[in-house]
Coordinates of C-alpha atoms and ligand atoms in Angstrom, one line a residue:
M1210 CA 53.5 11.1 20.7
V1211 CA 50.2 13.1 21.6
A1212 CA 48.3 13.7 18.0
E1213 CA 48.2 17.5 18.0
I1214 CA 44.5 18.9 18.4
P1215 CA 43.5 21.0 15.5
A1216 CA 42.3 23.9 16.1
Q1217 CA 38.6 23.6 15.7
T1218 CA 38.5 20.9 18.5
D1219 CA 39.9 20.8 22.3
A1220 CA 40.3 18.1 24.5
N1221 CA 36.3 18.4 25.3
T1222 CA 35.7 16.8 21.7
Q1223 CA 35.2 13.5 21.0
K1224 CA 36.6 11.6 18.8
V1225 CA 34.2 9.0 16.6
D1226 CA 34.0 7.0 13.1
A1227 CA 30.7 8.1 12.5
V1228 CA 28.3 10.6 13.8
V1229 CA 24.4 9.3 12.6
I1230 CA 21.6 12.5 12.5
G1231 CA 18.6 11.0 13.0
A1232 CA 16.0 8.6 14.8
G1233 CA 13.5 8.0 12.7
F1234 CA 13.3 5.4 10.1
G1235 CA 16.5 6.4 8.6
G1236 CA 18.6 7.6 11.8
L1237 CA 18.2 3.8 13.2
Y1238 CA 19.1 1.9 10.3
A1239 CA 22.2 3.5 9.4
T1240 CA 22.8 3.4 13.1
H1241 CA 22.3 -0.2 13.4
R1242 CA 24.3 -0.6 10.0
L1243 CA 26.4 1.4 11.3
A1244 CA 27.3 -0.5 14.0
E1245 CA 27.0 -3.2 12.7
L1246 CA 30.2 -2.5 10.7
G1247 CA 32.1 -2.5 14.0
L1248 CA 32.4 1.4 14.2
D1249 CA 32.2 4.2 17.5
L1250 CA 29.5 5.9 16.7
R1251 CA 27.4 8.4 18.5
S1252 CA 23.5 9.6 16.6
L1253 CA 22.3 12.6 18.0
E1254 CA 18.8 13.4 18.0
A1255 CA 16.9 16.8 18.8
G1256 CA 13.8 14.8 20.5
D1257 CA 13.5 12.8 23.7
S1258 CA 13.1 10.5 22.4
V1259 CA 13.5 7.3 19.0
G1260 CA 11.5 7.5 16.1
G1261 CA 12.0 11.4 13.4
T1262 CA 8.6 12.1 11.6
W1263 CA 6.6 9.4 14.1
Y1264 CA 7.9 11.0 17.0
W1265 CA 7.4 14.4 16.0
N1266 CA 4.0 14.3 13.9
R1267 CA 1.1 13.4 17.0
Y1268 CA -2.0 15.5 16.1
P1269 CA -5.2 14.4 15.6
G1270 CA -5.4 11.6 13.1
A1271 CA -2.3 10.9 12.4
R1272 CA -2.0 7.8 11.0
V1273 CA 0.7 6.5 7.7
D1274 CA -0.5 6.1 3.8
S1275 CA 1.4 2.5 3.5
Q1276 CA 0.4 -1.0 4.2
S1277 CA 2.1 -1.7 7.0
Y1278 CA 3.4 -4.9 5.9
V1279 CA 5.6 -2.6 4.1
Y1280 CA 6.0 0.4 5.8
Q1281 CA 8.6 -1.9 8.3
Y1282 CA 12.5 -2.6 8.4
W1283 CA 13.7 -6.9 7.2
F1284 CA 17.0 -6.2 8.7
S1285 CA 15.7 -8.1 11.5
D1286 CA 14.1 -11.4 11.6
A1287 CA 13.1 -10.8 15.6
V1288 CA 11.3 -7.9 14.8
L1289 CA 9.3 -9.4 12.0
E1290 CA 8.7 -12.3 13.7
E1291 CA 7.4 -10.5 17.6
W1292 CA 5.9 -7.6 15.7
D1293 CA 2.5 -7.6 15.5
W1294 CA 0.8 -4.4 13.1
S1295 CA -2.9 -4.2 14.6
E1296 CA -4.4 -2.3 11.2
R1297 CA -3.8 -2.1 7.7
F1298 CA -3.0 1.5 8.3
P1299 CA -1.6 2.5 11.6
A1300 CA -2.1 5.6 13.5
Q1301 CA 0.6 7.9 14.5
D1302 CA 0.9 5.5 17.7
E1303 CA 1.6 2.3 16.6
V1304 CA 4.1 3.3 13.9
E1305 CA 5.8 5.1 17.3
R1306 CA 5.4 2.1 19.6
Y1307 CA 7.2 -0.1 16.8
L1308 CA 10.2 2.2 16.5
N1309 CA 11.0 2.4 19.8
F1310 CA 10.6 -1.5 19.4
V1311 CA 12.5 -1.9 16.5
A1312 CA 15.2 0.7 18.4
D1313 CA 14.9 -1.8 22.2
T1314 CA 14.4 -5.5 20.3
C1315 CA 18.2 -4.7 18.5
D1316 CA 19.4 -2.7 20.6
I1317 CA 20.4 0.5 18.5
R1318 CA 19.1 3.3 21.8
R1319 CA 22.7 3.1 23.7
H1320 CA 24.5 4.6 19.7
Y1321 CA 22.0 7.5 21.0
R1322 CA 22.2 10.9 22.9
F1323 CA 18.8 12.2 22.4
N1324 CA 18.1 16.3 23.1
S1325 CA 21.4 16.8 21.3
R1326 CA 20.1 18.9 17.8
V1327 CA 23.0 19.3 15.0
T1328 CA 23.8 23.4 14.8
E1329 CA 27.2 22.8 13.1
A1330 CA 29.1 20.9 11.3
T1331 CA 32.6 21.8 9.1
Y1332 CA 34.9 19.8 7.2
D1333 CA 38.1 20.3 8.5
E1334 CA 40.7 19.4 5.0
P1335 CA 43.4 18.8 6.5
R1336 CA 42.5 15.9 8.4
N1337 CA 39.9 14.9 5.7
R1338 CA 37.4 14.9 9.1
W1339 CA 33.6 16.1 10.9
L1340 CA 33.8 18.9 13.6
V1341 CA 30.2 17.9 14.5
V1342 CA 28.1 20.7 17.5
T1343 CA 24.8 20.4 18.8
D1344 CA 23.7 23.1 20.6
T1345 CA 24.2 21.8 24.3
G1346 CA 27.9 22.3 23.7
E1347 CA 28.6 18.6 22.3
R1348 CA 31.5 18.1 20.1
Y1349 CA 32.5 15.4 17.5
D1350 CA 35.5 14.5 16.0
A1351 CA 34.4 12.1 13.1
Q1352 CA 35.8 10.8 9.5
F1353 CA 31.9 10.7 8.9
L1354 CA 28.6 12.1 8.5
I1355 CA 25.2 10.2 8.1
A1356 CA 22.7 13.4 8.2
C1357 CA 19.1 11.0 8.3
T1358 CA 17.2 14.3 8.9
G1359 CA 14.4 13.4 6.8
G1360 CA 12.6 15.4 4.1
L1361 CA 9.7 16.8 5.6
S1362 CA 11.2 17.9 9.2
V1363 CA 10.8 21.2 9.0
P1364 CA 7.4 22.3 9.9
Q1365 CA 6.6 25.3 7.4
F1366 CA 4.1 28.3 8.9
P1367 CA 2.7 30.9 6.5
D1368 CA 3.8 33.8 6.2
I1369 CA 0.8 36.0 7.1
P1370 CA 1.6 39.4 9.6
G1371 CA 0.0 38.9 13.2
I1372 CA 0.4 35.8 13.9
E1373 CA 2.1 36.3 17.1
D1374 CA -0.9 38.9 17.8
F1375 CA -3.4 35.3 18.3
R1376 CA -5.2 35.4 22.4
G1377 CA -6.0 31.7 21.4
E1378 CA -3.9 28.6 21.1
C1379 CA -1.9 28.2 17.9
V1380 CA -0.2 25.0 16.6
H1381 CA 1.3 23.2 13.7
S1382 CA 0.2 20.2 13.5
A1383 CA 4.4 18.7 12.9
R1384 CA 4.8 20.4 16.2
W1385 CA 1.4 18.8 18.9
P1386 CA 2.1 18.4 22.5
A1387 CA 2.5 15.2 23.3
E1388 CA 0.2 15.7 26.2
D1389 CA -2.5 16.7 23.3
L1390 CA -4.8 20.0 23.8
E1391 CA -8.5 20.1 24.7
V1392 CA -10.1 21.2 21.5
G1393 CA -13.5 19.8 22.8
N1394 CA -16.5 22.4 22.6
K1395 CA -13.5 25.2 21.2
R1396 CA -13.5 26.8 18.1
V1397 CA -11.4 25.8 15.6
G1398 CA -9.2 26.7 12.9
V1399 CA -7.5 24.6 10.3
I1400 CA -5.1 26.4 7.7
G1401 CA -4.1 24.1 4.7
T1402 CA -6.1 20.6 3.0
G1403 CA -3.4 19.2 2.5
A1404 CA -2.6 15.2 4.1
T1405 CA -1.9 16.5 7.5
G1406 CA -5.1 19.3 6.9
I1407 CA -7.2 16.5 5.5
Q1408 CA -6.1 13.8 8.7
V1409 CA -6.6 17.0 11.3
I1410 CA -10.3 18.6 10.2
Q1411 CA -12.2 14.4 9.3
T1412 CA -10.4 14.0 12.4
L1413 CA -11.3 17.3 14.7
A1414 CA -15.3 17.4 12.8
P1415 CA -17.1 15.7 14.8
V1416 CA -15.0 17.1 18.4
A1417 CA -15.2 20.6 17.4
K1418 CA -17.4 23.0 18.6
Q1419 CA -16.5 24.6 15.6
L1420 CA -14.7 23.7 13.2
T1421 CA -13.5 26.9 9.9
V1422 CA -11.0 25.0 7.8
F1423 CA -9.3 27.6 5.5
Q1424 CA -8.6 26.7 1.8
R1425 CA -6.5 27.3 -0.4
T1426 CA -6.1 24.8 -2.8
P1427 CA -7.8 21.5 -2.8
T1428 CA -6.7 18.5 -2.6
F1429 CA -8.2 14.9 -4.9
A1430 CA -8.5 12.7 -2.0
I1431 CA -10.0 8.9 -1.9
P1432 CA -11.6 6.0 0.7
M1433 CA -8.6 5.1 2.8
R1434 CA -10.0 1.2 3.5
N1435 CA -8.6 0.0 6.6
P1436 CA -9.4 -3.4 8.4
H1437 CA -7.7 -4.4 11.4
Y1438 CA -5.7 -7.3 11.2
D1439 CA -6.7 -10.4 13.6
S1440 CA -4.0 -13.0 14.2
D1441 CA -4.9 -14.9 10.8
D1442 CA -4.8 -12.6 9.2
R1443 CA -1.3 -11.2 10.4
A1444 CA -0.6 -14.8 9.7
R1445 CA -1.0 -14.8 6.2
I1446 CA 0.5 -11.7 6.3
R1447 CA 3.8 -13.1 7.9
A1448 CA 3.8 -15.3 5.1
R1449 CA 3.8 -13.3 2.0
Y1450 CA 6.6 -11.2 3.9
P1451 CA 9.0 -13.2 2.5
A1452 CA 8.7 -12.3 -0.9
L1453 CA 7.4 -8.8 0.7
K1454 CA 11.0 -8.1 1.4
E1455 CA 12.2 -8.8 -1.9
R1456 CA 9.4 -7.5 -4.0
V1457 CA 8.9 -3.8 -2.0
F1458 CA 12.7 -2.7 -3.9
T1459 CA 11.3 -3.7 -7.6
T1460 CA 9.0 -1.6 -7.6
F1461 CA 8.8 1.8 -8.7
T1462 CA 7.7 3.4 -6.0
G1463 CA 8.5 1.3 -2.7
F1464 CA 5.4 -0.7 -2.4
A1465 CA 3.5 -4.3 -3.0
F1466 CA 1.9 -3.4 -6.3
D1467 CA 3.2 -1.7 -9.1
F1468 CA 2.2 -0.1 -12.2
Q1469 CA -0.4 -1.7 -14.9
E1470 CA 1.2 -4.3 -17.6
K1471 CA -0.2 -3.1 -20.0
S1472 CA -0.8 0.9 -21.2
W1473 CA -4.3 3.3 -20.8
Q1474 CA -4.7 2.5 -24.5
E1475 CA -5.2 -0.8 -24.1
F1476 CA -8.0 -0.3 -22.3
S1477 CA -11.6 0.2 -23.7
P1478 CA -13.2 3.2 -22.0
D1479 CA -15.8 0.4 -20.0
E1480 CA -12.3 -1.3 -19.1
R1481 CA -10.5 1.4 -17.9
T1482 CA -13.7 2.8 -15.2
A1483 CA -13.6 -0.5 -13.9
L1484 CA -10.7 -0.8 -13.6
M1485 CA -10.9 2.9 -11.3
E1486 CA -13.2 1.7 -9.4
Q1487 CA -11.4 -1.9 -8.4
L1488 CA -8.4 0.3 -7.4
W1489 CA -10.4 2.6 -5.8
A1490 CA -12.0 0.4 -3.5
D1491 CA -9.1 -0.5 -2.7
G1492 CA -8.2 2.2 -0.6
S1493 CA -5.2 2.4 -0.9
L1494 CA -2.3 4.3 -3.1
I1495 CA -2.8 2.1 -5.2
F1496 CA -5.7 4.3 -7.0
W1497 CA -2.6 7.2 -7.5
V1498 CA 1.1 5.4 -7.7
G1499 CA -0.4 2.1 -9.3
T1500 CA -2.9 2.4 -12.3
F1501 CA -1.2 3.5 -15.4
A1502 CA 2.6 5.6 -15.7
E1503 CA 0.7 7.8 -18.5
V1504 CA -1.3 9.7 -15.8
F1505 CA 1.9 11.0 -15.2
F1506 CA 2.8 12.2 -18.3
D1507 CA 0.1 12.8 -20.2
P1508 CA -2.7 15.1 -18.9
E1509 CA -5.3 13.9 -20.5
I1510 CA -5.4 10.4 -19.0
S1511 CA -4.7 12.4 -15.9
R1512 CA -7.9 14.4 -16.5
E1513 CA -9.5 11.6 -16.7
F1514 CA -8.8 10.1 -13.8
G1515 CA -9.4 13.7 -11.9
A1516 CA -13.0 13.1 -13.3
F1517 CA -13.7 10.3 -11.7
V1518 CA -12.4 11.9 -7.9
A1519 CA -14.3 14.8 -8.8
R1520 CA -17.9 12.4 -9.7
K1521 CA -17.2 10.8 -6.0
I1522 CA -16.7 13.7 -4.0
R1523 CA -19.6 15.0 -5.3
A1524 CA -21.6 11.8 -4.3
R1525 CA -20.3 12.5 -1.2
V1526 CA -21.5 16.7 0.0
K1527 CA -24.4 17.2 0.4
D1528 CA -23.9 20.9 -1.0
P1529 CA -23.9 21.6 -4.5
E1530 CA -21.1 24.5 -4.0
I1531 CA -19.1 23.5 -1.4
A1532 CA -18.3 20.4 -3.8
E1533 CA -17.1 22.4 -6.7
K1534 CA -15.0 24.1 -3.4
L1535 CA -13.1 20.2 -2.6
I1536 CA -12.4 20.0 -6.3
P1537 CA -9.6 20.4 -7.7
T1538 CA -9.0 23.3 -10.8
D1539 CA -6.0 24.1 -10.8
H1540 CA -3.9 21.4 -11.0
G1541 CA -4.2 17.1 -12.1
F1542 CA -4.9 13.7 -10.7
G1543 CA -1.4 13.1 -10.1
S1544 CA 0.5 16.2 -10.0
R1545 CA 0.1 16.3 -5.9
R1546 CA 0.5 13.2 -3.5
L1547 CA -2.7 11.7 -3.0
P1548 CA -4.1 10.9 0.7
L1549 CA -6.6 8.8 1.9
E1550 CA -9.1 10.0 3.7
T1551 CA -11.7 8.5 6.3
H1552 CA -15.3 10.8 6.0
Y1553 CA -13.4 13.8 4.7
F1554 CA -15.9 14.6 2.4
E1555 CA -18.5 14.4 4.7
A1556 CA -16.7 17.0 7.6
Y1557 CA -18.2 19.4 4.7
N1558 CA -21.8 17.8 5.4
R1559 CA -21.8 18.6 8.8
D1560 CA -23.2 22.1 10.5
N1561 CA -20.6 22.9 12.8
V1562 CA -18.0 23.0 10.3
S1563 CA -17.9 25.3 7.6
L1564 CA -15.3 26.1 4.1
V1565 CA -13.7 29.1 3.5
D1566 CA -12.2 29.3 0.2
L1567 CA -8.9 32.0 0.6
R1568 CA -9.0 31.7 -3.4
E1569 CA -12.4 34.1 -3.2
T1570 CA -11.2 35.6 0.2
P1571 CA -7.7 35.7 1.0
I1572 CA -6.3 35.5 4.2
E1573 CA -5.6 39.4 5.0
R1574 CA -4.0 38.8 9.3
I1575 CA -4.5 36.7 11.6
T1576 CA -6.0 38.7 14.5
T1577 CA -5.8 39.1 18.0
E1578 CA -9.8 37.2 18.1
G1579 CA -8.5 35.2 15.0
V1580 CA -8.7 34.7 11.0
K1581 CA -9.6 37.9 9.0
T1582 CA -10.7 37.4 5.3
S1583 CA -10.8 40.6 3.0
Q1584 CA -14.8 39.6 3.5
A1585 CA -14.4 38.1 7.3
E1586 CA -13.5 37.4 11.0
Y1587 CA -13.6 33.9 12.4
A1588 CA -13.0 33.9 15.7
L1589 CA -11.5 30.8 17.1
D1590 CA -10.1 29.9 19.8
T1591 CA -7.5 27.2 18.6
L1592 CA -5.7 28.2 15.0
V1593 CA -3.9 24.8 14.1
F1594 CA -1.1 25.4 10.8
A1595 CA -1.3 22.0 8.6
T1596 CA 0.3 24.1 6.8
G1597 CA 3.2 21.6 5.1
F1598 CA 7.8 21.8 5.9
D1599 CA 10.6 23.2 4.4
A1600 CA 11.0 20.4 2.6
G1601 CA 13.3 18.1 1.0
T1602 CA 16.1 20.7 1.8
G1603 CA 14.7 22.2 5.2
A1604 CA 16.8 20.5 7.8
L1605 CA 20.0 20.7 6.1
S1606 CA 20.2 24.2 5.6
R1607 CA 19.3 24.7 8.9
I1608 CA 22.3 23.7 10.1
D1609 CA 25.9 25.3 8.9
I1610 CA 27.2 22.9 7.0
C1611 CA 30.8 24.1 6.7
G1612 CA 32.3 21.6 3.4
R1613 CA 35.9 21.8 1.2
D1614 CA 37.1 26.1 0.9
G1615 CA 34.3 27.0 3.4
I1616 CA 31.0 26.5 1.0
L1617 CA 28.7 26.2 3.3
L1618 CA 25.6 23.4 1.9
R1619 CA 22.7 25.7 2.0
E1620 CA 24.6 28.0 -0.5
V1621 CA 25.2 25.1 -2.8
W1622 CA 21.6 24.8 -2.6
D1623 CA 20.7 28.4 -2.9
D1624 CA 22.3 28.7 -6.1
D1625 CA 21.8 25.2 -7.6
L1626 CA 19.8 22.3 -6.0
R1627 CA 22.1 19.6 -6.8
T1628 CA 23.6 15.9 -5.2
T1629 CA 24.6 13.3 -6.7
M1630 CA 22.1 10.1 -6.4
G1631 CA 20.8 12.1 -3.2
L1632 CA 23.6 9.7 -1.2
Q1633 CA 25.9 13.0 -1.5
V1634 CA 26.9 16.4 -2.9
H1635 CA 30.3 17.5 -4.4
G1636 CA 32.6 19.5 -2.1
F1637 CA 31.2 17.9 1.1
P1638 CA 33.3 14.1 1.1
N1639 CA 32.6 11.9 3.8
L1640 CA 28.9 13.9 4.3
F1641 CA 26.0 10.5 2.6
T1642 CA 22.1 12.3 3.3
T1643 CA 19.5 10.3 3.4
M1644 CA 16.1 11.5 2.1
A1645 CA 17.6 14.3 0.1
P1646 CA 17.0 16.1 -2.6
L1647 CA 17.1 14.2 -5.8
A1648 CA 16.3 10.9 -4.9
P1649 CA 13.0 9.0 -4.4
A1650 CA 11.2 10.4 -1.8
A1651 CA 7.8 10.4 0.2
A1652 CA 7.1 12.4 -2.8
F1653 CA 7.1 8.8 -5.2
C1654 CA 8.7 6.6 -2.2
N1655 CA 7.3 4.5 0.0
V1656 CA 9.5 6.1 2.5
P1657 CA 11.2 2.9 4.8
T1658 CA 11.7 0.8 0.7
C1659 CA 14.4 4.2 -0.1
L1660 CA 15.5 4.3 3.2
Q1661 CA 16.7 1.1 3.5
Q1662 CA 17.5 1.2 -0.1
Q1663 CA 19.7 4.5 1.0
V1664 CA 21.0 3.4 4.3
D1665 CA 22.6 0.4 2.9
W1666 CA 23.9 1.8 0.1
I1667 CA 26.3 4.6 2.8
S1668 CA 27.2 1.7 5.2
N1669 CA 28.2 -0.7 2.3
C1670 CA 30.2 2.1 0.7
I1671 CA 31.8 3.0 4.2
G1672 CA 32.1 -1.0 4.5
Y1673 CA 34.2 -0.4 1.0
L1674 CA 36.3 2.1 2.1
Q1675 CA 37.2 -0.4 5.7
A1676 CA 38.2 -3.1 3.4
K1677 CA 40.1 -1.0 1.1
G1678 CA 42.1 0.7 3.2
R1679 CA 40.8 3.9 2.4
S1680 CA 39.1 6.9 4.2
V1681 CA 37.6 9.7 1.9
I1682 CA 35.0 9.3 -1.3
E1683 CA 33.3 11.9 -2.6
P1684 CA 31.4 12.8 -6.0
T1685 CA 33.3 14.5 -9.1
R1686 CA 31.6 16.6 -10.4
E1687 CA 31.1 15.1 -13.5
L1688 CA 29.8 12.6 -11.5
E1689 CA 27.0 15.4 -10.1
D1690 CA 26.6 16.7 -13.3
Q1691 CA 25.1 13.9 -14.8
W1692 CA 23.0 12.8 -12.3
V1693 CA 21.0 16.2 -12.2
Q1694 CA 21.1 16.0 -15.8
H1695 CA 19.7 12.4 -15.4
H1696 CA 16.9 13.6 -12.7
D1697 CA 15.7 16.9 -15.0
E1698 CA 15.5 14.7 -18.0
L1699 CA 12.5 12.9 -16.4
A1700 CA 12.2 15.1 -13.7
S1701 CA 10.2 17.2 -17.2
Q1702 CA 8.3 14.8 -19.0
T1703 CA 5.7 14.6 -15.9
I1704 CA 3.1 17.2 -14.9
I1705 CA 4.3 17.4 -11.6
A1706 CA 7.8 19.6 -12.9
D1707 CA 4.9 22.2 -13.4
S1708 CA 3.2 21.4 -9.4
A1709 CA 3.4 24.3 -6.9
S1710 CA 3.5 21.6 -4.4
W1711 CA 5.8 21.0 -2.3
Y1712 CA 7.3 18.3 -4.7
V1713 CA 9.0 21.3 -6.2
K1714 CA 11.6 23.6 -4.9
R1715 CA 12.0 26.6 -5.3
G1716 CA 15.3 28.7 -4.9
R1717 CA 16.2 31.9 -3.8
N1718 CA 17.3 32.4 -7.4
G1719 CA 13.8 31.7 -8.5
K1720 CA 15.4 28.3 -10.1
S1721 CA 13.0 25.0 -9.0
R1722 CA 13.8 22.0 -9.0
M1723 CA 11.9 18.6 -8.6
L1724 CA 13.2 17.4 -5.3
S1725 CA 12.3 13.3 -5.8
Y1726 CA 14.1 11.3 -8.4
L1727 CA 11.5 9.9 -10.9
G1728 CA 13.1 6.5 -12.3
G1729 CA 12.0 4.9 -9.8
V1730 CA 13.0 2.7 -6.6
K1731 CA 13.9 -0.2 -8.8
A1732 CA 16.2 2.0 -11.2
Y1733 CA 17.4 3.8 -8.6
G1734 CA 19.2 0.8 -6.9
E1735 CA 19.8 -0.3 -10.2
L1736 CA 22.3 2.5 -10.9
C1737 CA 23.4 3.2 -7.6
D1738 CA 24.7 -0.2 -6.6
D1739 CA 26.0 -0.6 -10.4
V1740 CA 28.2 2.5 -9.4
A1741 CA 29.2 0.0 -6.5
A1742 CA 29.7 -2.4 -8.3
K1743 CA 32.2 -0.7 -10.6
G1744 CA 34.0 1.0 -7.6
Y1745 CA 32.4 4.1 -7.0
E1746 CA 33.1 4.4 -10.4
G1747 CA 32.4 8.3 -10.4
F1748 CA 33.9 8.9 -7.0
T1749 CA 36.8 10.5 -5.9
I1750 CA 37.7 7.8 -3.5
A1751 CA 41.4 8.7 -1.2
Ligands
NA7_733 P1 1.6 20.0 1.9 O1 0.8 18.4 1.7 O2 2.7 20.7 1.6 O3 0.2 20.7 2.2 C1 0.3 22.7 3.1 C2 -1.2 22.8 3.0 O4 -1.2 24.1 3.8 C3 -1.7 22.8 1.6 O5 -2.9 23.0 1.6 C4 -0.9 24.8 1.1 O6 -1.8 25.3 0.3 C5 -1.2 25.2 2.7 N1 -0.9 26.4 2.7 C6 0.5 26.9 3.1 N2 0.7 27.9 3.1 C7 -0.5 28.4 3.3 C8 -1.7 29.5 2.9 N3 -0.4 31.2 3.3 N4 -2.1 30.0 4.0 C9 -2.7 29.0 2.9 N5 -3.2 27.6 2.8 C10 -2.2 27.7 3.0 O7 1.9 19.4 3.8 P2 1.4 17.8 4.2 O8 1.8 18.5 6.1 O9 -0.2 18.5 4.4 O10 1.8 17.2 3.8 C11 3.4 16.8 3.7 C12 3.2 15.4 2.9 O11 3.5 14.1 4.5 C13 2.4 14.7 2.5 O12 2.8 15.0 1.0 C14 2.7 13.4 2.7 O13 4.0 13.1 1.9 C15 3.4 13.1 4.7 P3 -1.5 25.3 -1.4 O14 -1.5 23.9 -1.6 O15 -0.1 25.9 -1.0 O16 -2.4 26.5 -2.0

């Protein structure tokens, strides 16, 4: 007997066990793990190759801020053995090459369909299956839907009038063309001074004829120490891999280091300064998430760190007025992401670089010629928007994800930004997410660690269902309420909760919620494992 085909599927709908969305760190690993479970898979990616963040963000100076020896996968001995990192903090092209190497070495690419953007996913409740539709008209009928769509993947353009009037070249950092843009001998403007803007500015400063930086909020940043690795370095680092593979899942942020064991109060003022100098000299994010946990709770300690960084900035910027403009005064050290920089502050000592403080002279509009502030018009050939992302919810909210009872995920989130451990959402059975709100995410995690942790949980869960002969899993509303409450309790104790950065998502209803789970990678892993060990306690399984 031929099975009845439901109304929304047709003969062209391909039946698979699972659809994975995305070919970044999370999607590639999810594809690998689910293929290992023997699932019939289709993985879909909007870009024309693998890489995710490292495929899209090819702006000048794009570079990772995590040490290469922890910014990697641990699942493949062949990859660990064969892949050689060239430096401590590799540039975009190297990380992209790494992900291509993994896809090829582990034969992951064959599961993918590229240039295929998912536009709709509808849960067919009577059949307990997802109907997934792409912009190329492909349709998949899948039991499981795993969305590895990234937490920072939808570029955000600022709401400034006149953008479409500009006659020069206009580009968002996250959509920099692969063939590159010629910026030498050009008048370039950059709007945005977050982690991305800093990398763009320090890279274009020596190249552009004139570089005008439009800064709304200055950013605490510290110098990156980025030695190149030779074969001896690599051998030394490789010998640490077995320990690192365990270590990263047991620290607070998924790096190899952790917070200081002694508290701030146990150090004398001189010892504190000496420690700050020592961590500063390391030139890594240890200065941010390897100091004292109290930095994130105690505004006074945050101020001390801010004052230390401010002194360093003043010592590097020749013009004292410019130096003051580059020092944050409206947010504490630690409440926003700490970028690592290379000659960023020295860029402002150059004759061809100028800083426009938008707090003093706001942008009124973009004109045909450039940027017009309340005080002047800046003629430009190229305008770069380093204005960030629609963080956390951006990618999933742009897909029409329709769960039980016809509810849309974006409407649920517009009303109340909620998930269960960032892995599932009540009302959306068999939909799994990575890097979603309320899980450890980019804000406070070395992303590959968090992604491997989350994908492992998801694939173990699907493996469990297979083994038990079950087909559907969904968190109960009660469990989700508990998780949201736990998440909020942790977030509200920190100085980050009040941050006006992408860490905190403001919903259309005016309510806001911290995106990233702040209990730490280790505690998060233990909580998630505990739920699994208890037979997915708090989930409905059918
Ligand atoms: P961020 O950190 O969100 O930074 C965006 C920057 O763009 C920030 O300086 C913003 O100033 C600025 N911005 C945004 N809108 C405007 C308007 N309308 N006018 C002027 N300036 C504006 O994004 P990034 O890409 O730098 O970094 C994201 C993460 O990627 C980073 O944290 C790492 O984890 C990797 P604002 O602060 O809002 O005043």
